[in-house]
mmCIF file of C-alpha atoms in Angstrom:
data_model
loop_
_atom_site.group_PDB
_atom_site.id
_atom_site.type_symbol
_atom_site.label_atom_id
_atom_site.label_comp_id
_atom_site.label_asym_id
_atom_site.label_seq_id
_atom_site.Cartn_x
_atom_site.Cartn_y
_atom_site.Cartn_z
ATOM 1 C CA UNK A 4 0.000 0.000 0.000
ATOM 2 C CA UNK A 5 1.217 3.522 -0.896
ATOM 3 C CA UNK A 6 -0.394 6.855 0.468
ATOM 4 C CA UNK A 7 -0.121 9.713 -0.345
ATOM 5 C CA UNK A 8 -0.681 13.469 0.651
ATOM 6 C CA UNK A 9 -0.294 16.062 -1.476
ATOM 7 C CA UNK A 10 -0.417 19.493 -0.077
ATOM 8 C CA UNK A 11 -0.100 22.941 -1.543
ATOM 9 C CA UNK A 12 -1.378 26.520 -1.745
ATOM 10 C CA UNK A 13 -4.977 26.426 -2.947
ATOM 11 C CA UNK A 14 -4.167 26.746 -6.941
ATOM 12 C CA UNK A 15 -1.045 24.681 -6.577
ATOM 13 C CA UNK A 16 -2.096 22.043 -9.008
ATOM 14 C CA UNK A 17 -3.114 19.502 -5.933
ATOM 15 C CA UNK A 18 -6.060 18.097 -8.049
ATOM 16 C CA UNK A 19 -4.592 17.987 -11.253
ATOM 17 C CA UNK A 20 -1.566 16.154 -9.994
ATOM 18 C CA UNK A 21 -3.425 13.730 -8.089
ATOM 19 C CA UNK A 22 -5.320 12.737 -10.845
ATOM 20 C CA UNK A 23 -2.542 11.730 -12.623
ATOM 21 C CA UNK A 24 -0.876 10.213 -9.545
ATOM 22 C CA UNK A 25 -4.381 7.924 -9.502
ATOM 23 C CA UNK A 26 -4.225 7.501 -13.346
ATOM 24 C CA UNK A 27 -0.845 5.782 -13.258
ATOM 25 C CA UNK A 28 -0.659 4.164 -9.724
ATOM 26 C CA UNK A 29 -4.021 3.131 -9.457
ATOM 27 C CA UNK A 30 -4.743 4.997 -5.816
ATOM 28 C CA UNK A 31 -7.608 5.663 -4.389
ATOM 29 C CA UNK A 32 -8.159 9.804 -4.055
ATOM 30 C CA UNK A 33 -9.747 11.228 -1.427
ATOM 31 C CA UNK A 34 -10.263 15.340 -2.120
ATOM 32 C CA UNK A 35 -11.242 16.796 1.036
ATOM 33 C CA UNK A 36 -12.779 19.837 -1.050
ATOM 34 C CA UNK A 37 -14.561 17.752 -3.155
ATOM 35 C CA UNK A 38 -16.034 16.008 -0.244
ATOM 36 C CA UNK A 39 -17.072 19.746 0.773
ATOM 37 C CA UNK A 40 -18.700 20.419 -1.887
ATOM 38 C CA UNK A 41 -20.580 17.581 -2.589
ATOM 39 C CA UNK A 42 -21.967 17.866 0.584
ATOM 40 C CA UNK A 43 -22.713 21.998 0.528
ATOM 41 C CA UNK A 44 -24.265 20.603 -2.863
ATOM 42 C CA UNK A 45 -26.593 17.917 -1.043
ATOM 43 C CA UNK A 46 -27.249 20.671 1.642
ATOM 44 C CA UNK A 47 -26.695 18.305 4.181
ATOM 45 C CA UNK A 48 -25.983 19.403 8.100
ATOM 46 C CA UNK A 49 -22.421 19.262 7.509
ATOM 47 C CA UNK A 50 -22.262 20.900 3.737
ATOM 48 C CA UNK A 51 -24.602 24.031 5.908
ATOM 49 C CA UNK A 52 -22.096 24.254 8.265
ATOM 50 C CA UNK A 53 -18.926 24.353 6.012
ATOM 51 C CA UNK A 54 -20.650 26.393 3.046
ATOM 52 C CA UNK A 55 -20.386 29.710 5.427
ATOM 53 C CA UNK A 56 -16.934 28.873 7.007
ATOM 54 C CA UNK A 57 -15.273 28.362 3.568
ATOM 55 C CA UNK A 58 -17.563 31.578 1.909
ATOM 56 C CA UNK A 59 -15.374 33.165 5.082
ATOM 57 C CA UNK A 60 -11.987 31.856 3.755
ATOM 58 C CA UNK A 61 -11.648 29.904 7.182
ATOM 59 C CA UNK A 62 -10.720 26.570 7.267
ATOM 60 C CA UNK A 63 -13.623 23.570 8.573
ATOM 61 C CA UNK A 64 -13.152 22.480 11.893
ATOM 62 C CA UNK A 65 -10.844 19.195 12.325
ATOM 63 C CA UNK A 66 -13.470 16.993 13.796
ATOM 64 C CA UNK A 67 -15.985 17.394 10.749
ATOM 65 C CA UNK A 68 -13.028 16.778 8.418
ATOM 66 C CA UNK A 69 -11.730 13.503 10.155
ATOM 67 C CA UNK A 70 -15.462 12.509 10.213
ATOM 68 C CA UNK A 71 -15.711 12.247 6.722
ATOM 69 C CA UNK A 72 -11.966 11.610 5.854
ATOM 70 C CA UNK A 73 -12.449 8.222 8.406
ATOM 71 C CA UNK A 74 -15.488 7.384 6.686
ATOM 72 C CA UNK A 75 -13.547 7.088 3.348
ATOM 73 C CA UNK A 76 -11.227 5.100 4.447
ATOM 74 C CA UNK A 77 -13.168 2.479 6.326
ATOM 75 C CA UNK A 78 -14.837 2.242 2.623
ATOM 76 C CA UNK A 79 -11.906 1.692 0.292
ATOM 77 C CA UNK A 80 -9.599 -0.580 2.886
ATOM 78 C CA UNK A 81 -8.424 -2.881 -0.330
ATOM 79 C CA UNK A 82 -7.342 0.038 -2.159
ATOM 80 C CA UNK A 83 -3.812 0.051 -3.198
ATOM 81 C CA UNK A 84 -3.579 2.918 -0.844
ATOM 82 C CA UNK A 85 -4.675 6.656 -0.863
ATOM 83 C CA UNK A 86 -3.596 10.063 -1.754
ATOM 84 C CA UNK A 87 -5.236 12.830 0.346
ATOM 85 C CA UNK A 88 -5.510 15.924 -1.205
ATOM 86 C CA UNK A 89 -5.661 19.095 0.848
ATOM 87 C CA UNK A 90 -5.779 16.950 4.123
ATOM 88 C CA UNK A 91 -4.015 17.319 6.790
ATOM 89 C CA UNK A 92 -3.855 21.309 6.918
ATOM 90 C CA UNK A 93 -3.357 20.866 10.699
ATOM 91 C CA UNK A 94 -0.431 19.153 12.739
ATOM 92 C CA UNK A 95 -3.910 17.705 14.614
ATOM 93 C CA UNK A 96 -5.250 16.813 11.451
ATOM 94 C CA UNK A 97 -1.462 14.759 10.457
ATOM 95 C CA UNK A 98 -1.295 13.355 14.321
ATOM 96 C CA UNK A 99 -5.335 12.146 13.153
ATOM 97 C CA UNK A 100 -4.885 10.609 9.764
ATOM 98 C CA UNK A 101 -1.708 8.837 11.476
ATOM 99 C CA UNK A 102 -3.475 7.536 13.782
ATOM 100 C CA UNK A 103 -6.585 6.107 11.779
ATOM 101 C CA UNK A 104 -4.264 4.718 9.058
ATOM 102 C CA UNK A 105 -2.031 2.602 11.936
ATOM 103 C CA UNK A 106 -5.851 1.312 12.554
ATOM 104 C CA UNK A 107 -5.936 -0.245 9.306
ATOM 105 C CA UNK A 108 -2.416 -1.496 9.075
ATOM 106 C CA UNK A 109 -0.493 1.853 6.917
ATOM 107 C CA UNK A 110 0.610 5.056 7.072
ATOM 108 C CA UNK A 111 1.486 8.007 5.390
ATOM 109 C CA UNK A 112 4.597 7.532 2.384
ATOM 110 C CA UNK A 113 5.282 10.569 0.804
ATOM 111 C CA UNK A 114 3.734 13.847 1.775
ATOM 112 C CA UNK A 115 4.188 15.746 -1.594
ATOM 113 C CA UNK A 116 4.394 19.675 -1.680
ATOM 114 C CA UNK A 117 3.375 21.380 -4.736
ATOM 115 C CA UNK A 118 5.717 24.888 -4.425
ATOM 116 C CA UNK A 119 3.880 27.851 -6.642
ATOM 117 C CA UNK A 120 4.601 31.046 -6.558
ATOM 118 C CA UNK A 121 2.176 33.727 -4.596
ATOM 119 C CA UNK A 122 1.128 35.339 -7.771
ATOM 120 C CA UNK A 123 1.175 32.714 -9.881
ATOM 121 C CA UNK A 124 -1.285 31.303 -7.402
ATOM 122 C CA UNK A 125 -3.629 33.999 -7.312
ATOM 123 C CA UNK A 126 -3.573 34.009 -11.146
ATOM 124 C CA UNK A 127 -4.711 30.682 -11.329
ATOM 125 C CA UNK A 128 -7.402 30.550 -8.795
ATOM 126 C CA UNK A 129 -8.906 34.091 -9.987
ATOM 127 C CA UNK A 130 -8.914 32.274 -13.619
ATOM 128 C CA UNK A 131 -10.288 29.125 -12.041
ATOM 129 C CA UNK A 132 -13.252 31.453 -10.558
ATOM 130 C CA UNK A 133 -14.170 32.708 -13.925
ATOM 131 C CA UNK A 134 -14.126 29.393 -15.687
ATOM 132 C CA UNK A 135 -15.596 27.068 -13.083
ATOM 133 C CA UNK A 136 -18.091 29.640 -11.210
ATOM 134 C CA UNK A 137 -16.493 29.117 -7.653
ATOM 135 C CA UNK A 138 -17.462 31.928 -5.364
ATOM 136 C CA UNK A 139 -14.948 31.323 -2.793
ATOM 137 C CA UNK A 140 -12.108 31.797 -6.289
ATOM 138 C CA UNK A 141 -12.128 35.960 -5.988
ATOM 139 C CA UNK A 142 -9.204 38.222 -4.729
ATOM 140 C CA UNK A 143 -10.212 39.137 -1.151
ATOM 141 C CA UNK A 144 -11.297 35.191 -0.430
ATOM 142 C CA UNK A 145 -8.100 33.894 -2.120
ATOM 143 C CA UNK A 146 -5.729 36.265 -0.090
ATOM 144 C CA UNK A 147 -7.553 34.880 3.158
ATOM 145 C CA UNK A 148 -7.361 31.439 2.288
ATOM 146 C CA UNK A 149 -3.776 31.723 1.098
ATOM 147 C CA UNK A 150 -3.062 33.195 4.771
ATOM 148 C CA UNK A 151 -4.600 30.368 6.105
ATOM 149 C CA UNK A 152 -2.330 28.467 4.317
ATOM 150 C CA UNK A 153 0.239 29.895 5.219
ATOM 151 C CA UNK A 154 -0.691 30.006 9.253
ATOM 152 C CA UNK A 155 -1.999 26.560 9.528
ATOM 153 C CA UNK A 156 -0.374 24.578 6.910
ATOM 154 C CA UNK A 157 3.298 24.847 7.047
ATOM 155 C CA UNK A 158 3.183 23.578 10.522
ATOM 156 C CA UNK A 159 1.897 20.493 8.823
ATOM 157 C CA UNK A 160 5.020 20.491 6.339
ATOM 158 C CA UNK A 161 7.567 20.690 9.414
ATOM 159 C CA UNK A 162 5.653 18.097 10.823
ATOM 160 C CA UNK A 163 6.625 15.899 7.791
ATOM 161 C CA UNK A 164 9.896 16.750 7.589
ATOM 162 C CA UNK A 165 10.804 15.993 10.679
ATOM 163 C CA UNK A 166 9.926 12.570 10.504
ATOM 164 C CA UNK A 167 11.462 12.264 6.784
ATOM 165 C CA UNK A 168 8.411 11.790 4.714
ATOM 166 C CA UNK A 169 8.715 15.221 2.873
ATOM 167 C CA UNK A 170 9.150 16.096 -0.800
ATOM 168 C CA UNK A 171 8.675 18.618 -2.986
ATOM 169 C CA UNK A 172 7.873 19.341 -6.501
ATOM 170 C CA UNK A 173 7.788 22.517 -8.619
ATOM 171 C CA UNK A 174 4.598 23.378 -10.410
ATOM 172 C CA UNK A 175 5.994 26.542 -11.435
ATOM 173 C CA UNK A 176 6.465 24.070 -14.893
ATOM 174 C CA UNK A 177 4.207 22.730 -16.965
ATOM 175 C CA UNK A 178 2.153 20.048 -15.709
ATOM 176 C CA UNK A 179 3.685 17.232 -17.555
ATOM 177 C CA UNK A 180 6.605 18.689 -16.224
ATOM 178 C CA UNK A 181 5.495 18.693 -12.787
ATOM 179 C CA UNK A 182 4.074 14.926 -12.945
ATOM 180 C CA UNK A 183 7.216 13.641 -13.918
ATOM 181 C CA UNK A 184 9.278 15.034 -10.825
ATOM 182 C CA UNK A 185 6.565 13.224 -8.794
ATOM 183 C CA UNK A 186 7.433 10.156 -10.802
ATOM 184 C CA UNK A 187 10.645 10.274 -10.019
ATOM 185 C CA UNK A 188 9.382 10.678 -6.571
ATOM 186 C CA UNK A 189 7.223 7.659 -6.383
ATOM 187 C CA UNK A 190 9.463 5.733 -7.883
ATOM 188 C CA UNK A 191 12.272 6.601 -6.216
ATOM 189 C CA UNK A 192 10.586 5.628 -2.984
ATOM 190 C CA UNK A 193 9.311 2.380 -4.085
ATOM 191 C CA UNK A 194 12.253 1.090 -5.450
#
């Protein structure tokens, strides 16, 4: 089994490269966002609750987001293993998911970075907003969500690197380009 997280800046290419990552290693994805949404979409208890906080830029609590990430996994146990994109964003969330996938038998691999630069970020996710119709992709949201990043997330990334699952990959590239440093990566830790 081989898991995954991929973590970025929103607009870092998470989704795109974990597609690809599931394309050509045949692991299960699990897109915390997209779980969001579906359930803001279904207008469920939890999709009322999160539709406001992420409208605000603010991050869902941890307890709703190991909720559903624990359901997922409890689902897909024969999977060849996982990649988690945009979870953990909290060292509580990585101390979490370690702890539910030693309750299965795994762990965490690789936690993949996906380094952008700030205003190539912005770009993107202000493009993304006028293509896909996403309220929460406009200037003022995307600054506060990039701070949140910023404040909550790279505790995460020292969190990973000090136990020596870290990596990182430059989507400042193409994304062919990009996918095939994560090759490299993958490969380099399964051999």
């Amino acid at each position: 089994m081989l898991n995954i997280v991929i973590t970025g800046a929103p607009g870092s290419g998470k989704g795109t490269q974990s597609d690809l990552i599931v394309k050509n290693y045949g692991l299960f994805h699990i897109s915390t966002g997209d779980m969001l949404r579906a359930e803001i979409k279904a207008g469920s208890k939890i999709g009322k609750q999160a539709e406001q906080i992420i409208a605000d830029g603010r991050l869902v609590p941890d307890e709703v987001m190991i909720e559903m990430l624990h359901k997922q996994i409890l689902e897909h146990k024969d999977a060849k293993g996982f990649i988690f994109d945009g979870f953990p964003r909290t060292v509580a969330q990585a101390g979490a998911l370690d702890k539910m996938l030693a309750g299965v038998g795994a762990k965490i691999d690789i936690l993949l970075v996906m380094n952008v630069k700030h205003e190539t970020l912005v770009e993107r996710l202000i493009l993304r907003g006028q293509t896909s119709g996403r309220a929460d992709d406009n200037k003022e949201t995307i600054e506060k969500r990039l701070a949140v990043y910023t404040e909550n997330t790279l505790p995460v990334i020292e969190f990973y690197r000090a136990s020596g699952r870290l990596t990182e990959a430059d989507n400042n590239t193409t994304v062919d380009e990009c996918f095939a440093q994560i090759k490299r990566i993958i490969e380099s830790h399964k051999g």
